[in-house]
Structure formats: structure tokens, C-alpha cells
Amino acid sequence: MKKLAVIIVGIISFIHINAQTDNLFWFGAPDVSSVHGDPPRNGAPIYLHVTAVQPTTVTISQPANPAFTPITFDLTQLEHRSIRLDNLPGFDISMIETYPQPWPLPPGNVIQKKAFKIVSTPGDVTAYYELDQYWNRDIFALKGRNALGKEFYVSTQNYFRNGDYGGTAWSGFVICATENNTQVTIYRNDQWLHHTAPVAPPVTPITITLNQGETFAFRAESTDANRHINGVRVVSTKNIAITVYDDSMRKRYSATGLSYDIFGDQSIPISLIGQEYIVMKGNVFVGDDGGERFFVTATKPNTQVWINGVLKTTLLNAGDIYSEEITTRTVQIWCNQEVYVN
């Protein structure tokens, strides 16, 4: 099975951003198919990778989970350490992944306490989370404080369906709280969030209260491409981090063959997104299923989308999506208002 190539998106912005180098990171891990791949599946083996910029001491913890023993180690300048999470003593995959839950929570269900916190002192580090399952690989670059914010729009993609793996591969997102008594409001723009009480339009918001280190995950109602989660606004009273994922996406790698691979990323808040992006084309077979594509998510009404200097569309509402196949080596995307691109 061949891997899906990753679309690389560069943000052109006048805001000063320190990339993924920081001394504080928060991350909520997604639920990965328990059927796709070889045992133990679930994306495993699962690693957390940390590289030091300067000499430093690193501590990895799960602040809301007293059963997790913090991991502390020293790194010299440019030294790298890989920690396999799924086979730590007394630890397993069920303590890593945040599973989608019904809302409102029925009796017997509790908020999950699975957020990872990485602290480095006195030096900065870079970090990423890796799913190293041969048949379903991806890495999630952790963005430090750039991942923390109070307003996000969540989008995956709406062109490629999920593979049929016994109902275990979905589009979704994980919310991770960094402070106690954090109220998170999810503004549903459609009926595509699974396990939430059906409502008639206008779709009413959901408000959840999380404490530091607690996580909550939503998944799509359907694996159909046009029913994936797109343009969902998430607002919080205190800083949160959001992980987006789209598990086992189906894509042709030849005229007769299909590959199924996970996409995932740690999102950034709307305070850091831009108006201009450069997308670089990979080496993906085009076939009859749309080739490589980019997806633009509006955060404000009446957002114009210009591709290589040509006005392609105006997105009328915040949360609306525009998608296009990538047919040239690079694509310039410019919008008159801030957008997400993936």
C-alpha cells in the first residue's frame, strides 16, 4: 500500500511566528482505526519525538491522569529522544487516544483525561507525535503556544471518503483543555457531528466544560466525503488545543489500486492564520478521484478566493469550503480575509 503524499502549505504572513520551537506543548491524540493494519493497529507503534534546540530538561505528563507517571529526561543541544507511548509500563493505547463520545454524556460516561503536556526548561525543543503503523502512518507536528487559542474553525476535507474498516475510521477532532473550568462552545453548522442530539435548523451550539488536561472528541456521522466535518467554529473561555484527523482516507495510487491513509494535524487559532498561502504539489497519482487537492475554509462572510491571480469564488458564509485540484508545481492562494488551508 502506498502512502498518500502530504500537501505542504506555507503561510505567508507578517505576524512573527516561532514555528514549532517552544518550551510548552499540549496535545490530544486522535482515535485511530483498530482494524486497519497489522497488530496492535490503532496507528501503533506510537511515538512522541522531542529534539532539543539548546541543552534542556524535558518532562512529559498527563496532568489530569494520576495513573500516568511523568517522564523526565535531559537533552544536550540538538539531541533527539523518541518515547514509545503504547508500550510504557502500565500504559496502553486506551490511555492515549481520545475516543468520540455522545453529547450530552449518558449515565456511566465520563470526560476523558488524556491530554499530553510537554514542558522543557530552560531550553526550547521541537516535538511531534507519530503513528508508525506501516499501513496507516502519519506525523502530527506539535506547534507549542502557537496551537493554543480561544477561537478555531475545524475542517478536514470533503472530497475523499474514509475506508471501510468495520466502522472504525472517521473524520473528527479532539479538544484539549489547558486550564481548569474551560467552557468550550461548538457551533454546529450541519448535522454531521455523530452522537449529538438531533436538532432542527438553526443548529444549536454545544457547550462543554473541561478542566486542565481533559479532552473531548467529536467524529463525523458518516464516512461519505461530503459528510465530513467542515467549517465547525469552536470558541472557548480559556486556551485550548485542537487536533484534526481524517482516518484511512481513500485515494488511488494507480489506475486499479487504492490506498487508505490517515491525515492529521494540530490546528492553530484564527488569530494566527493568514490570507496568502503557497501549496506545493506532491507526487500523487491523479486517476479518476481528484488527484491532489487543497481545501480553503472561510472564517468570515464574503471571502474571495483567488488562485494564481484568478478569482475563483466568493465564500458567502464563515465555515464555507472551497476545493480545487492541484495541477501545477506550486499554487498561490490569496483571500481578502483570513482563511484556513489544508
mmCIF file of C-alpha atoms in Angstrom:
data_model
loop_
_atom_site.group_PDB
_atom_site.id
_atom_site.type_symbol
_atom_site.label_atom_id
_atom_site.label_comp_id
_atom_site.label_asym_id
_atom_site.label_seq_id
_atom_site.Cartn_x
_atom_site.Cartn_y
_atom_site.Cartn_z
ATOM 1 C CA MET A 1 0.000 0.000 0.000
ATOM 2 C CA LYS A 2 1.465 3.332 -0.989
ATOM 3 C CA LYS A 3 1.250 6.363 1.225
ATOM 4 C CA LEU A 4 -0.716 9.463 0.435
ATOM 5 C CA ALA A 5 1.627 12.381 -0.119
ATOM 6 C CA VAL A 6 1.260 15.271 2.275
ATOM 7 C CA ILE A 7 0.277 18.641 0.870
ATOM 8 C CA ILE A 8 2.713 21.214 2.208
ATOM 9 C CA VAL A 9 1.168 24.579 2.893
ATOM 10 C CA GLY A 10 3.270 27.623 3.636
ATOM 11 C CA ILE A 11 1.657 30.555 5.363
ATOM 12 C CA ILE A 12 2.815 33.947 4.169
ATOM 13 C CA SER A 13 2.196 36.359 6.981
ATOM 14 C CA PHE A 14 3.614 39.466 8.585
ATOM 15 C CA ILE A 15 2.928 38.005 12.034
ATOM 16 C CA HIS A 16 6.072 36.803 13.810
ATOM 17 C CA ILE A 17 5.692 33.064 14.467
ATOM 18 C CA ASN A 18 8.367 30.852 16.036
ATOM 19 C CA ALA A 19 7.354 27.758 14.019
ATOM 20 C CA GLN A 20 7.121 24.623 16.195
ATOM 21 C CA THR A 21 10.004 25.531 18.543
ATOM 22 C CA ASP A 22 8.846 26.212 22.114
ATOM 23 C CA ASN A 23 9.099 25.085 25.726
ATOM 24 C CA LEU A 24 5.402 24.252 26.249
ATOM 25 C CA PHE A 25 3.221 21.902 24.198
ATOM 26 C CA TRP A 26 -0.272 20.439 24.655
ATOM 27 C CA PHE A 27 -1.724 17.626 22.553
ATOM 28 C CA GLY A 28 -4.841 15.440 22.417
ATOM 29 C CA ALA A 29 -4.334 12.214 20.450
ATOM 30 C CA PRO A 30 -6.999 11.048 17.962
ATOM 31 C CA ASP A 31 -8.835 7.732 17.831
ATOM 32 C CA VAL A 32 -7.265 5.648 15.041
ATOM 33 C CA SER A 33 -8.791 2.564 13.397
ATOM 34 C CA SER A 34 -8.499 -0.612 15.468
ATOM 35 C CA VAL A 35 -8.880 -2.706 12.289
ATOM 36 C CA HIS A 36 -6.609 -1.016 9.724
ATOM 37 C CA GLY A 37 -3.112 -2.522 9.505
ATOM 38 C CA ASP A 38 -1.138 -5.079 11.467
ATOM 39 C CA PRO A 39 -1.474 -5.750 15.216
ATOM 40 C CA PRO A 40 -1.595 -3.859 17.516
ATOM 41 C CA ARG A 41 -3.189 -1.468 14.947
ATOM 42 C CA ASN A 42 -4.628 1.851 16.275
ATOM 43 C CA GLY A 43 -1.733 3.532 14.474
ATOM 44 C CA ALA A 44 0.775 1.722 16.712
ATOM 45 C CA PRO A 45 3.612 1.755 17.353
ATOM 46 C CA ILE A 46 3.003 5.291 18.647
ATOM 47 C CA TYR A 47 5.886 7.634 19.412
ATOM 48 C CA LEU A 48 6.483 11.080 20.836
ATOM 49 C CA HIS A 49 9.660 12.621 19.412
ATOM 50 C CA VAL A 50 11.475 15.520 21.072
ATOM 51 C CA THR A 51 14.580 17.365 19.799
ATOM 52 C CA ALA A 52 16.447 19.979 21.828
ATOM 53 C CA VAL A 53 17.424 23.336 20.384
ATOM 54 C CA GLN A 54 19.525 24.097 23.465
ATOM 55 C CA PRO A 55 20.502 21.884 26.440
ATOM 56 C CA THR A 56 17.365 21.332 28.476
ATOM 57 C CA THR A 57 15.296 19.086 30.728
ATOM 58 C CA VAL A 58 12.025 17.725 29.295
ATOM 59 C CA THR A 59 9.001 16.494 31.228
ATOM 60 C CA ILE A 60 6.084 14.677 29.573
ATOM 61 C CA SER A 61 2.920 14.340 31.644
ATOM 62 C CA GLN A 62 -0.820 13.775 31.535
ATOM 63 C CA PRO A 63 -1.925 16.386 34.084
ATOM 64 C CA ALA A 64 -5.457 15.031 34.525
ATOM 65 C CA ASN A 65 -4.416 11.374 34.742
ATOM 66 C CA PRO A 66 -2.830 10.461 38.111
ATOM 67 C CA ALA A 67 -2.096 6.943 36.809
ATOM 68 C CA PHE A 68 0.457 8.329 34.336
ATOM 69 C CA THR A 69 3.954 8.641 35.745
ATOM 70 C CA PRO A 70 5.630 11.744 34.277
ATOM 71 C CA ILE A 71 8.652 11.067 32.071
ATOM 72 C CA THR A 72 11.642 13.357 32.646
ATOM 73 C CA PHE A 73 14.941 13.337 30.762
ATOM 74 C CA ASP A 74 17.834 15.635 29.868
ATOM 75 C CA LEU A 75 18.854 16.537 26.319
ATOM 76 C CA THR A 76 22.022 18.150 25.061
ATOM 77 C CA GLN A 77 21.939 20.650 22.194
ATOM 78 C CA LEU A 78 20.346 19.065 19.082
ATOM 79 C CA GLU A 79 19.916 15.725 20.853
ATOM 80 C CA HIS A 80 16.799 13.730 19.939
ATOM 81 C CA ARG A 81 14.724 11.364 22.072
ATOM 82 C CA SER A 82 11.925 9.043 20.938
ATOM 83 C CA ILE A 83 9.446 7.720 23.501
ATOM 84 C CA ARG A 84 7.215 4.846 22.508
ATOM 85 C CA LEU A 85 3.954 5.576 24.291
ATOM 86 C CA ASP A 86 1.864 2.478 23.600
ATOM 87 C CA ASN A 87 4.176 0.060 25.448
ATOM 88 C CA LEU A 88 5.113 2.106 28.505
ATOM 89 C CA PRO A 89 4.820 0.057 31.721
ATOM 90 C CA GLY A 90 1.210 0.097 32.892
ATOM 91 C CA PHE A 91 0.153 2.135 29.871
ATOM 92 C CA ASP A 92 -1.679 1.186 26.692
ATOM 93 C CA ILE A 93 -3.412 2.653 23.642
ATOM 94 C CA SER A 94 -6.687 3.213 25.505
ATOM 95 C CA MET A 95 -4.868 5.715 27.737
ATOM 96 C CA ILE A 96 -3.502 7.621 24.727
ATOM 97 C CA GLU A 97 -6.397 8.047 22.293
ATOM 98 C CA THR A 98 -9.386 10.283 22.970
ATOM 99 C CA TYR A 99 -12.484 8.420 21.852
ATOM 100 C CA PRO A 100 -15.536 10.216 20.420
ATOM 101 C CA GLN A 101 -18.348 10.349 22.972
ATOM 102 C CA PRO A 102 -22.075 11.055 22.934
ATOM 103 C CA TRP A 103 -23.277 14.506 23.937
ATOM 104 C CA PRO A 104 -24.952 15.053 26.307
ATOM 105 C CA LEU A 105 -22.988 12.375 28.148
ATOM 106 C CA PRO A 106 -25.253 9.475 29.145
ATOM 107 C CA PRO A 107 -25.007 7.904 32.614
ATOM 108 C CA GLY A 108 -21.770 5.994 33.021
ATOM 109 C CA ASN A 109 -19.794 8.137 30.568
ATOM 110 C CA VAL A 110 -17.136 10.480 31.926
ATOM 111 C CA ILE A 111 -14.930 13.173 30.421
ATOM 112 C CA GLN A 112 -11.602 11.693 29.309
ATOM 113 C CA LYS A 113 -8.322 12.815 30.895
ATOM 114 C CA LYS A 114 -5.807 12.105 28.148
ATOM 115 C CA ALA A 115 -4.122 15.369 27.152
ATOM 116 C CA PHE A 116 -0.331 15.293 26.983
ATOM 117 C CA LYS A 117 1.700 18.220 28.273
ATOM 118 C CA ILE A 118 5.362 18.652 27.339
ATOM 119 C CA VAL A 119 7.470 21.162 29.250
ATOM 120 C CA SER A 120 11.112 21.982 28.547
ATOM 121 C CA THR A 121 13.351 24.099 30.761
ATOM 122 C CA PRO A 122 15.439 26.113 30.263
ATOM 123 C CA GLY A 123 15.851 25.433 26.531
ATOM 124 C CA ASP A 124 13.365 25.141 23.672
ATOM 125 C CA VAL A 125 12.536 21.922 21.829
ATOM 126 C CA THR A 126 10.592 20.707 18.827
ATOM 127 C CA ALA A 127 8.126 17.832 19.180
ATOM 128 C CA TYR A 128 5.922 15.629 17.080
ATOM 129 C CA TYR A 129 3.542 12.710 17.593
ATOM 130 C CA GLU A 130 3.981 9.763 15.254
ATOM 131 C CA LEU A 131 1.671 6.948 14.197
ATOM 132 C CA ASP A 132 4.147 4.406 12.854
ATOM 133 C CA GLN A 133 1.701 1.694 11.769
ATOM 134 C CA TYR A 134 3.117 0.571 8.400
ATOM 135 C CA TRP A 135 -0.280 0.654 6.665
ATOM 136 C CA ASN A 136 -1.611 3.850 8.268
ATOM 137 C CA ARG A 137 1.189 6.295 9.071
ATOM 138 C CA ASP A 138 1.304 9.990 9.808
ATOM 139 C CA ILE A 139 3.040 12.559 11.992
ATOM 140 C CA PHE A 140 1.428 15.419 13.905
ATOM 141 C CA ALA A 141 3.792 18.394 14.281
ATOM 142 C CA LEU A 142 3.138 19.966 17.683
ATOM 143 C CA LYS A 143 3.021 23.738 17.463
ATOM 144 C CA GLY A 144 3.721 24.808 21.045
ATOM 145 C CA ARG A 145 1.986 28.006 22.136
ATOM 146 C CA ASN A 146 1.006 28.648 18.507
ATOM 147 C CA ALA A 147 -1.509 25.810 18.907
ATOM 148 C CA LEU A 148 -3.210 27.478 21.860
ATOM 149 C CA GLY A 149 -6.138 29.829 21.420
ATOM 150 C CA LYS A 150 -9.778 30.600 22.062
ATOM 151 C CA GLU A 151 -11.321 30.512 18.582
ATOM 152 C CA PHE A 152 -10.862 27.970 15.783
ATOM 153 C CA TYR A 153 -12.598 26.721 12.658
ATOM 154 C CA VAL A 154 -12.319 22.969 12.248
ATOM 155 C CA SER A 155 -12.136 21.448 8.774
ATOM 156 C CA THR A 156 -10.780 18.179 7.437
ATOM 157 C CA GLN A 157 -11.670 17.699 3.756
ATOM 158 C CA ASN A 158 -14.799 16.897 1.767
ATOM 159 C CA TYR A 159 -13.565 15.033 -1.305
ATOM 160 C CA PHE A 160 -12.154 11.652 -0.224
ATOM 161 C CA ARG A 161 -14.234 9.159 1.752
ATOM 162 C CA ASN A 162 -12.908 7.038 4.611
ATOM 163 C CA GLY A 163 -12.094 3.394 4.057
ATOM 164 C CA ASP A 164 -14.456 0.673 5.218
ATOM 165 C CA TYR A 165 -12.708 -0.730 8.278
ATOM 166 C CA GLY A 166 -15.591 -2.075 10.282
ATOM 167 C CA GLY A 167 -16.822 1.364 11.275
ATOM 168 C CA THR A 168 -13.530 2.335 12.936
ATOM 169 C CA ALA A 169 -12.128 5.021 10.570
ATOM 170 C CA TRP A 170 -13.632 8.504 10.710
ATOM 171 C CA SER A 171 -13.128 12.233 10.249
ATOM 172 C CA GLY A 172 -13.015 14.045 13.582
ATOM 173 C CA PHE A 173 -11.342 16.431 16.007
ATOM 174 C CA VAL A 174 -10.058 16.392 19.593
ATOM 175 C CA ILE A 175 -10.338 19.330 22.015
ATOM 176 C CA CYS A 176 -7.718 19.606 24.761
ATOM 177 C CA ALA A 177 -8.110 21.973 27.739
ATOM 178 C CA THR A 178 -5.044 23.675 29.251
ATOM 179 C CA GLU A 179 -6.777 25.289 32.259
ATOM 180 C CA ASN A 180 -9.483 24.386 34.746
ATOM 181 C CA ASN A 181 -13.095 25.436 34.191
ATOM 182 C CA THR A 182 -12.703 25.977 30.454
ATOM 183 C CA GLN A 183 -16.042 26.378 28.700
ATOM 184 C CA VAL A 184 -15.887 25.222 25.087
ATOM 185 C CA THR A 185 -18.727 26.031 22.675
ATOM 186 C CA ILE A 186 -19.022 24.094 19.418
ATOM 187 C CA TYR A 187 -21.167 25.850 16.817
ATOM 188 C CA ARG A 188 -22.650 23.089 14.685
ATOM 189 C CA ASN A 189 -23.196 24.220 11.110
ATOM 190 C CA ASP A 190 -24.752 20.940 9.973
ATOM 191 C CA GLN A 191 -25.995 17.603 11.294
ATOM 192 C CA TRP A 192 -22.666 15.872 10.687
ATOM 193 C CA LEU A 193 -21.406 15.517 14.265
ATOM 194 C CA HIS A 194 -22.076 11.958 15.411
ATOM 195 C CA HIS A 195 -23.516 11.204 18.841
ATOM 196 C CA THR A 196 -25.038 14.656 19.323
ATOM 197 C CA ALA A 197 -28.752 15.084 19.868
ATOM 198 C CA PRO A 198 -30.517 15.824 16.532
ATOM 199 C CA VAL A 199 -31.733 19.371 16.245
ATOM 200 C CA ALA A 200 -33.634 21.273 13.589
ATOM 201 C CA PRO A 201 -32.071 24.302 11.887
ATOM 202 C CA PRO A 202 -30.840 26.685 13.040
ATOM 203 C CA VAL A 203 -28.371 24.214 14.521
ATOM 204 C CA THR A 204 -27.851 24.955 18.197
ATOM 205 C CA PRO A 205 -24.401 25.087 19.782
ATOM 206 C CA ILE A 206 -22.980 22.623 22.290
ATOM 207 C CA THR A 207 -21.171 23.855 25.412
ATOM 208 C CA ILE A 208 -18.818 21.572 27.332
ATOM 209 C CA THR A 209 -16.804 22.386 30.462
ATOM 210 C CA LEU A 210 -13.315 20.866 30.660
ATOM 211 C CA ASN A 211 -10.598 21.045 33.282
ATOM 212 C CA GLN A 212 -6.855 21.120 32.668
ATOM 213 C CA GLY A 213 -5.715 18.016 30.823
ATOM 214 C CA GLU A 214 -9.210 16.826 29.933
ATOM 215 C CA THR A 215 -10.131 16.017 26.329
ATOM 216 C CA PHE A 216 -13.274 15.615 24.261
ATOM 217 C CA ALA A 217 -13.581 14.271 20.716
ATOM 218 C CA PHE A 218 -16.232 14.548 18.016
ATOM 219 C CA ARG A 219 -16.395 12.445 14.885
ATOM 220 C CA ALA A 220 -18.397 12.698 11.695
ATOM 221 C CA GLU A 221 -21.757 10.997 11.356
ATOM 222 C CA SER A 222 -20.752 9.438 8.035
ATOM 223 C CA THR A 223 -17.673 8.248 6.158
ATOM 224 C CA ASP A 224 -19.016 9.798 2.935
ATOM 225 C CA ALA A 225 -16.710 12.527 1.680
ATOM 226 C CA ASN A 226 -19.370 15.230 1.569
ATOM 227 C CA ARG A 227 -20.400 14.462 5.161
ATOM 228 C CA HIS A 228 -17.019 15.022 6.759
ATOM 229 C CA ILE A 229 -16.596 17.697 9.429
ATOM 230 C CA ASN A 230 -16.033 21.087 7.818
ATOM 231 C CA GLY A 231 -16.303 24.691 8.932
ATOM 232 C CA VAL A 232 -17.234 23.997 12.573
ATOM 233 C CA ARG A 233 -16.498 27.007 14.780
ATOM 234 C CA VAL A 234 -15.074 26.282 18.237
ATOM 235 C CA VAL A 235 -14.839 29.038 20.877
ATOM 236 C CA SER A 236 -13.513 28.733 24.435
ATOM 237 C CA THR A 237 -13.182 30.903 27.523
ATOM 238 C CA LYS A 238 -9.545 29.815 28.073
ATOM 239 C CA ASN A 239 -6.800 28.439 25.856
ATOM 240 C CA ILE A 240 -7.396 25.083 24.209
ATOM 241 C CA ALA A 241 -5.609 22.996 21.561
ATOM 242 C CA ILE A 242 -7.365 21.135 18.751
ATOM 243 C CA THR A 243 -6.238 18.082 16.797
ATOM 244 C CA VAL A 244 -7.957 17.383 13.468
ATOM 245 C CA TYR A 245 -7.821 13.978 11.805
ATOM 246 C CA ASP A 246 -9.264 12.058 8.866
ATOM 247 C CA ASP A 247 -8.538 8.367 9.225
ATOM 248 C CA SER A 248 -7.894 5.912 6.367
ATOM 249 C CA MET A 249 -8.739 8.352 3.569
ATOM 250 C CA ARG A 250 -9.255 6.533 0.271
ATOM 251 C CA LYS A 251 -7.061 7.590 -2.652
ATOM 252 C CA ARG A 252 -5.926 5.931 -5.872
ATOM 253 C CA TYR A 253 -2.207 5.136 -6.203
ATOM 254 C CA SER A 254 -2.646 3.519 -9.635
ATOM 255 C CA ALA A 255 -5.345 3.039 -12.270
ATOM 256 C CA THR A 256 -6.577 -0.070 -10.442
ATOM 257 C CA GLY A 257 -5.233 0.291 -6.900
ATOM 258 C CA LEU A 258 -6.410 2.185 -3.817
ATOM 259 C CA SER A 259 -4.523 3.336 -0.736
ATOM 260 C CA TYR A 260 -6.021 4.239 2.636
ATOM 261 C CA ASP A 261 -4.063 6.571 4.904
ATOM 262 C CA ILE A 262 -4.677 8.864 7.834
ATOM 263 C CA PHE A 263 -4.328 12.639 7.654
ATOM 264 C CA GLY A 264 -3.859 14.638 10.834
ATOM 265 C CA ASP A 265 -2.573 17.919 12.201
ATOM 266 C CA GLN A 266 -2.618 20.152 15.227
ATOM 267 C CA SER A 267 -4.610 23.229 14.302
ATOM 268 C CA ILE A 268 -3.865 26.883 15.045
ATOM 269 C CA PRO A 269 -6.337 29.555 16.227
ATOM 270 C CA ILE A 270 -7.763 32.139 13.846
ATOM 271 C CA SER A 271 -5.503 34.772 15.423
ATOM 272 C CA LEU A 272 -2.552 33.171 13.574
ATOM 273 C CA ILE A 273 -3.998 32.191 10.198
ATOM 274 C CA GLY A 274 -3.267 34.228 7.076
ATOM 275 C CA GLN A 275 -4.667 35.471 3.792
ATOM 276 C CA GLU A 276 -1.974 34.165 1.452
ATOM 277 C CA TYR A 277 -0.662 30.606 1.120
ATOM 278 C CA ILE A 278 1.628 28.640 -1.172
ATOM 279 C CA VAL A 279 0.713 24.997 -1.820
ATOM 280 C CA MET A 280 3.362 22.649 -3.217
ATOM 281 C CA LYS A 281 2.380 19.681 -5.373
ATOM 282 C CA GLY A 282 3.499 16.209 -4.362
ATOM 283 C CA ASN A 283 3.870 13.064 -6.450
ATOM 284 C CA VAL A 284 0.395 11.569 -6.181
ATOM 285 C CA PHE A 285 -1.345 9.538 -8.861
ATOM 286 C CA VAL A 286 -4.228 11.560 -10.309
ATOM 287 C CA GLY A 287 -6.552 8.910 -11.735
ATOM 288 C CA ASP A 288 -10.291 9.488 -11.586
ATOM 289 C CA ASP A 289 -10.648 10.533 -7.944
ATOM 290 C CA GLY A 290 -9.450 14.122 -7.911
ATOM 291 C CA GLY A 291 -5.686 13.799 -7.620
ATOM 292 C CA GLU A 292 -4.156 16.143 -5.056
ATOM 293 C CA ARG A 293 -6.367 18.869 -3.670
ATOM 294 C CA PHE A 294 -6.333 21.831 -1.309
ATOM 295 C CA PHE A 295 -9.247 22.986 0.832
ATOM 296 C CA VAL A 296 -9.927 26.589 1.858
ATOM 297 C CA THR A 297 -12.141 27.322 4.891
ATOM 298 C CA ALA A 298 -13.568 30.833 5.297
ATOM 299 C CA THR A 299 -13.662 32.419 8.754
ATOM 300 C CA LYS A 300 -15.651 35.490 7.696
ATOM 301 C CA PRO A 301 -18.554 36.111 5.301
ATOM 302 C CA ASN A 302 -17.922 37.158 1.688
ATOM 303 C CA THR A 303 -14.404 35.758 1.451
ATOM 304 C CA GLN A 304 -12.952 35.962 -2.041
ATOM 305 C CA VAL A 305 -10.674 33.093 -3.094
ATOM 306 C CA TRP A 306 -8.042 33.935 -5.712
ATOM 307 C CA ILE A 307 -5.967 31.101 -7.200
ATOM 308 C CA ASN A 308 -2.807 32.101 -9.085
ATOM 309 C CA GLY A 309 -4.255 35.575 -9.561
ATOM 310 C CA VAL A 310 -7.685 34.420 -10.773
ATOM 311 C CA LEU A 311 -10.848 34.959 -8.705
ATOM 312 C CA LYS A 312 -12.417 31.509 -8.395
ATOM 313 C CA THR A 313 -15.263 32.020 -5.956
ATOM 314 C CA THR A 314 -16.665 34.061 -3.089
ATOM 315 C CA LEU A 315 -17.469 32.075 0.042
ATOM 316 C CA LEU A 316 -20.628 33.673 1.384
ATOM 317 C CA ASN A 317 -20.529 32.347 4.941
ATOM 318 C CA ALA A 318 -17.924 31.705 7.612
ATOM 319 C CA GLY A 319 -17.223 27.970 7.590
ATOM 320 C CA ASP A 320 -17.828 27.558 3.842
ATOM 321 C CA ILE A 321 -15.296 25.425 1.922
ATOM 322 C CA TYR A 322 -13.645 25.740 -1.490
ATOM 323 C CA SER A 323 -11.625 22.878 -3.000
ATOM 324 C CA GLU A 324 -9.559 22.581 -6.163
ATOM 325 C CA GLU A 325 -7.239 20.027 -7.721
ATOM 326 C CA ILE A 326 -3.522 20.875 -7.721
ATOM 327 C CA THR A 327 -2.260 20.663 -11.288
ATOM 328 C CA THR A 328 0.878 22.840 -11.173
ATOM 329 C CA ARG A 329 4.085 22.592 -9.153
ATOM 330 C CA THR A 330 3.031 25.434 -6.875
ATOM 331 C CA VAL A 331 -0.285 27.175 -6.261
ATOM 332 C CA GLN A 332 -0.698 30.656 -4.819
ATOM 333 C CA ILE A 333 -3.851 31.143 -2.755
ATOM 334 C CA TRP A 334 -4.850 34.677 -1.788
ATOM 335 C CA CYS A 335 -8.023 35.684 0.011
ATOM 336 C CA ASN A 336 -9.318 39.071 1.035
ATOM 337 C CA GLN A 337 -9.862 37.755 4.583
ATOM 338 C CA GLU A 338 -8.136 35.211 6.810
ATOM 339 C CA VAL A 339 -8.707 31.552 5.923
ATOM 340 C CA TYR A 340 -7.544 28.066 6.840
ATOM 341 C CA VAL A 341 -5.954 25.942 4.105
ATOM 342 C CA ASN A 342 -5.332 22.207 4.222
#
